Tab-separated table of C-alpha atoms in Angstrom:
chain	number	residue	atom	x	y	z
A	512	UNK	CA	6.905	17.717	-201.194
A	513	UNK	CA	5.171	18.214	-197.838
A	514	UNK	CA	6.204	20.952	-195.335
A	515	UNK	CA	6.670	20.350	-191.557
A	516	UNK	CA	5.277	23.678	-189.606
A	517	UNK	CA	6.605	23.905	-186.283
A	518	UNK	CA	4.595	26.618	-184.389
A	519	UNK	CA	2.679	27.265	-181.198
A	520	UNK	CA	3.920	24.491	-179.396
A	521	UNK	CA	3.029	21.929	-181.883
A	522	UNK	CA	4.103	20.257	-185.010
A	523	UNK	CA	2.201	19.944	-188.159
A	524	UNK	CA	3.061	18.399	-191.717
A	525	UNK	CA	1.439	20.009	-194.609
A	526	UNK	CA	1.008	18.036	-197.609
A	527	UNK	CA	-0.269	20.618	-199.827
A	528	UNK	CA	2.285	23.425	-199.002
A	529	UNK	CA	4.491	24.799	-200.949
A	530	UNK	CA	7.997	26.487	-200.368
A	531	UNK	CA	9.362	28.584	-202.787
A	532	UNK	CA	12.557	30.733	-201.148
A	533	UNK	CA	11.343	31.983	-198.119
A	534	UNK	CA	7.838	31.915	-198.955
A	535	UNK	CA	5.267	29.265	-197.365
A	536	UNK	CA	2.592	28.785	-199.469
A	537	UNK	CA	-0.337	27.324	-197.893
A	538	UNK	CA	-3.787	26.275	-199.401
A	539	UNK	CA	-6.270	28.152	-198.154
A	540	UNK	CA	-8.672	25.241	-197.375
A	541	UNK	CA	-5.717	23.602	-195.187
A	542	UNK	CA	-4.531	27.086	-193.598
A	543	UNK	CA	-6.340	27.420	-190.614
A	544	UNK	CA	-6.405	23.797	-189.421
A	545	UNK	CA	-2.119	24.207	-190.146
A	546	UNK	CA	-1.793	26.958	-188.362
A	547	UNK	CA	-4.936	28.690	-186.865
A	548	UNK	CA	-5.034	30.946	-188.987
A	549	UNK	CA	-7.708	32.518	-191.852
A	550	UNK	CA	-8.453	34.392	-194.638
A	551	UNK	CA	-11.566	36.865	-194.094
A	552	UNK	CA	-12.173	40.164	-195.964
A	553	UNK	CA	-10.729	42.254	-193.316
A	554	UNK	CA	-7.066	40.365	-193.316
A	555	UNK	CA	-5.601	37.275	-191.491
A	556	UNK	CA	-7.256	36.459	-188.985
A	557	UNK	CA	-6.921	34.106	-185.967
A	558	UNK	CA	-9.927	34.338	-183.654
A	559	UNK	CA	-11.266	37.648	-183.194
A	560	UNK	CA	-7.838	38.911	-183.904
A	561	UNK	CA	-7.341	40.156	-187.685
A	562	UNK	CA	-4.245	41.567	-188.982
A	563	UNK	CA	-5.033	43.686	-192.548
A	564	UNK	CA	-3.001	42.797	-195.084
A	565	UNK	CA	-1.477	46.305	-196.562
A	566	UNK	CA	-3.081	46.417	-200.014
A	567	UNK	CA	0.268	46.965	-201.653
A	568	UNK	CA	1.830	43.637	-200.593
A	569	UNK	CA	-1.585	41.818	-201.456
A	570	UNK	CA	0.082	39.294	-203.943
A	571	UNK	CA	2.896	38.889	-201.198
A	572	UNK	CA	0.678	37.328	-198.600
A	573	UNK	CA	-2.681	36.028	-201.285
A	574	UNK	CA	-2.440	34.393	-204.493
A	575	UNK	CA	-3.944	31.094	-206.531
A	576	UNK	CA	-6.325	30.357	-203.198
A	577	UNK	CA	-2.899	30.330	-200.984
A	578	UNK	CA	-1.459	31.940	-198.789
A	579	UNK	CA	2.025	32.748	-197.370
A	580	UNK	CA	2.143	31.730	-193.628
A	581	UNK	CA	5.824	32.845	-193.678
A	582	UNK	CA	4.889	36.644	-195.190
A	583	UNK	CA	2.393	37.223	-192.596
A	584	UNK	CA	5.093	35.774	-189.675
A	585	UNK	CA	7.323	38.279	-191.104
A	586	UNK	CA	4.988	41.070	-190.709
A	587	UNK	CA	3.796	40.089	-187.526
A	588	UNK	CA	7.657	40.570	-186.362
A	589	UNK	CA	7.759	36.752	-185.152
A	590	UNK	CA	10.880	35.412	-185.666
A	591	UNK	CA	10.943	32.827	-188.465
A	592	UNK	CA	13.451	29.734	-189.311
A	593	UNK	CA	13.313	27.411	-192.677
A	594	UNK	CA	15.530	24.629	-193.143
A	595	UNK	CA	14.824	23.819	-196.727
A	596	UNK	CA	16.900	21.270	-196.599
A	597	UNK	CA	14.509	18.822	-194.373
A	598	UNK	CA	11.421	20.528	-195.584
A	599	UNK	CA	10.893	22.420	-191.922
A	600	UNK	CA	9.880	26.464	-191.142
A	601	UNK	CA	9.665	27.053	-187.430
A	602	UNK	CA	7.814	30.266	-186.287
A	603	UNK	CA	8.425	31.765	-183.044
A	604	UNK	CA	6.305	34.152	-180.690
A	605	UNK	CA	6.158	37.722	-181.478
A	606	UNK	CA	8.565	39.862	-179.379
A	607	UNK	CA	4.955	41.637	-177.889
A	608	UNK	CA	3.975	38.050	-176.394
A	609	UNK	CA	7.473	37.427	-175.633
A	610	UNK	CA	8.113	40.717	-173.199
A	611	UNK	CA	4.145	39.974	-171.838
A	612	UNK	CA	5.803	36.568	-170.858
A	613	UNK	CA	8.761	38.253	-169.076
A	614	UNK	CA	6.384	41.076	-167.580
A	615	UNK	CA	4.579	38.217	-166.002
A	616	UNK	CA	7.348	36.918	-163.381
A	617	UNK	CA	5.860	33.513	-164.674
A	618	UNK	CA	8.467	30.742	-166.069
A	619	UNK	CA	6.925	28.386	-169.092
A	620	UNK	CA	6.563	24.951	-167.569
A	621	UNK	CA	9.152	22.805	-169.101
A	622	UNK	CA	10.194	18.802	-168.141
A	623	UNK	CA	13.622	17.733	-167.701
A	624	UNK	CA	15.396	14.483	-166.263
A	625	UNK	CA	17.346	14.155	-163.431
A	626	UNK	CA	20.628	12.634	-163.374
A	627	UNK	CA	19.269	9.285	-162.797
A	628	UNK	CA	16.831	9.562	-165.978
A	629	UNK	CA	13.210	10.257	-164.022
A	630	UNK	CA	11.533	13.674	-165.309
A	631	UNK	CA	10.918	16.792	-163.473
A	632	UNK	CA	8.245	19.341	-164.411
A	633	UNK	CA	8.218	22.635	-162.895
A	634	UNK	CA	4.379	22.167	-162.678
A	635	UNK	CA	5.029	19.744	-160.211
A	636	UNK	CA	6.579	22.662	-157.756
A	637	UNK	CA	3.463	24.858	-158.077
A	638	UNK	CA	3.064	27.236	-155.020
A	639	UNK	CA	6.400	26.443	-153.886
A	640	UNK	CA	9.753	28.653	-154.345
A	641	UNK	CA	12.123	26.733	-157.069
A	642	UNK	CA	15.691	27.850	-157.842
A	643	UNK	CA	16.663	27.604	-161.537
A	644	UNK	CA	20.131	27.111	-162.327
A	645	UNK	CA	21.059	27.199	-165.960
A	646	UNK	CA	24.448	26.577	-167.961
A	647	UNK	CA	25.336	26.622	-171.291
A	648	UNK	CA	29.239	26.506	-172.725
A	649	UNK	CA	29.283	29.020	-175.199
């Protein structure tokens, strides 16, 4: 059964992956085109970024030319959601790009309608002052 990987703004379906509990098991030829990420001597790496895997919990992140997206999300403190049910693991943004985000002043562009259906981007309102109004019930 394939895997949908929702993560850095875009959607992917996996084929090859694997779930077993909370474990994503990913093959390594499909893992960096899934998610960006790699496999290299030094640990998982994405770009010139590496994180090394702690060589106690090798078998937790590496095993049978896979490896556990969901392990190293964990480890990497990024917030992490699987709906077995429809196949579907959503990983969020660590909580150190999350407060760089907030430390920035700048809002994440975003497009909603207006009442009368057209959409409004807040890219549109670039270099002038916008007033965000929010609401939610609960």
């Amino acid at each position: 059964m394939s895997e949908t990987l929702l993560m850095d703004d875009r959607v992917t379906t996996v084929a090859t992956a694997t779930a077993e509990g909370e474990s994503l098991w990913i093959p390594l030829r499909d893992l960096e085109g899934a998610t960006g990420w790699s496999l290299k001597p030094e640990g998982a790496c994405r770009g010139e970024a590496c994180v090394p895997i702690p060589p106690s919990r090798t078998e937790e992140f590496a095993r049978d030319q896979a490896f556990n997206i969901a392990a190293l999300a964990r480890h990497l403190g990024q917030p992490l959601l699987h709906d077995s049910g429809h196949h579907a693991w959503a990983l969020g943004e660590t909580g150190g790009s999350r407060a760089g985000a907030l430390r920035s002043l700048q809002a994440p562009d975003f497009t909603l309608p207006d009442l009368d259906g057209r959409d409004h981007s807040l890219h549109d309102h670039l270099g002038e002052k916008v007033f965000l109004v929010s609401w939610a019930s609960w």
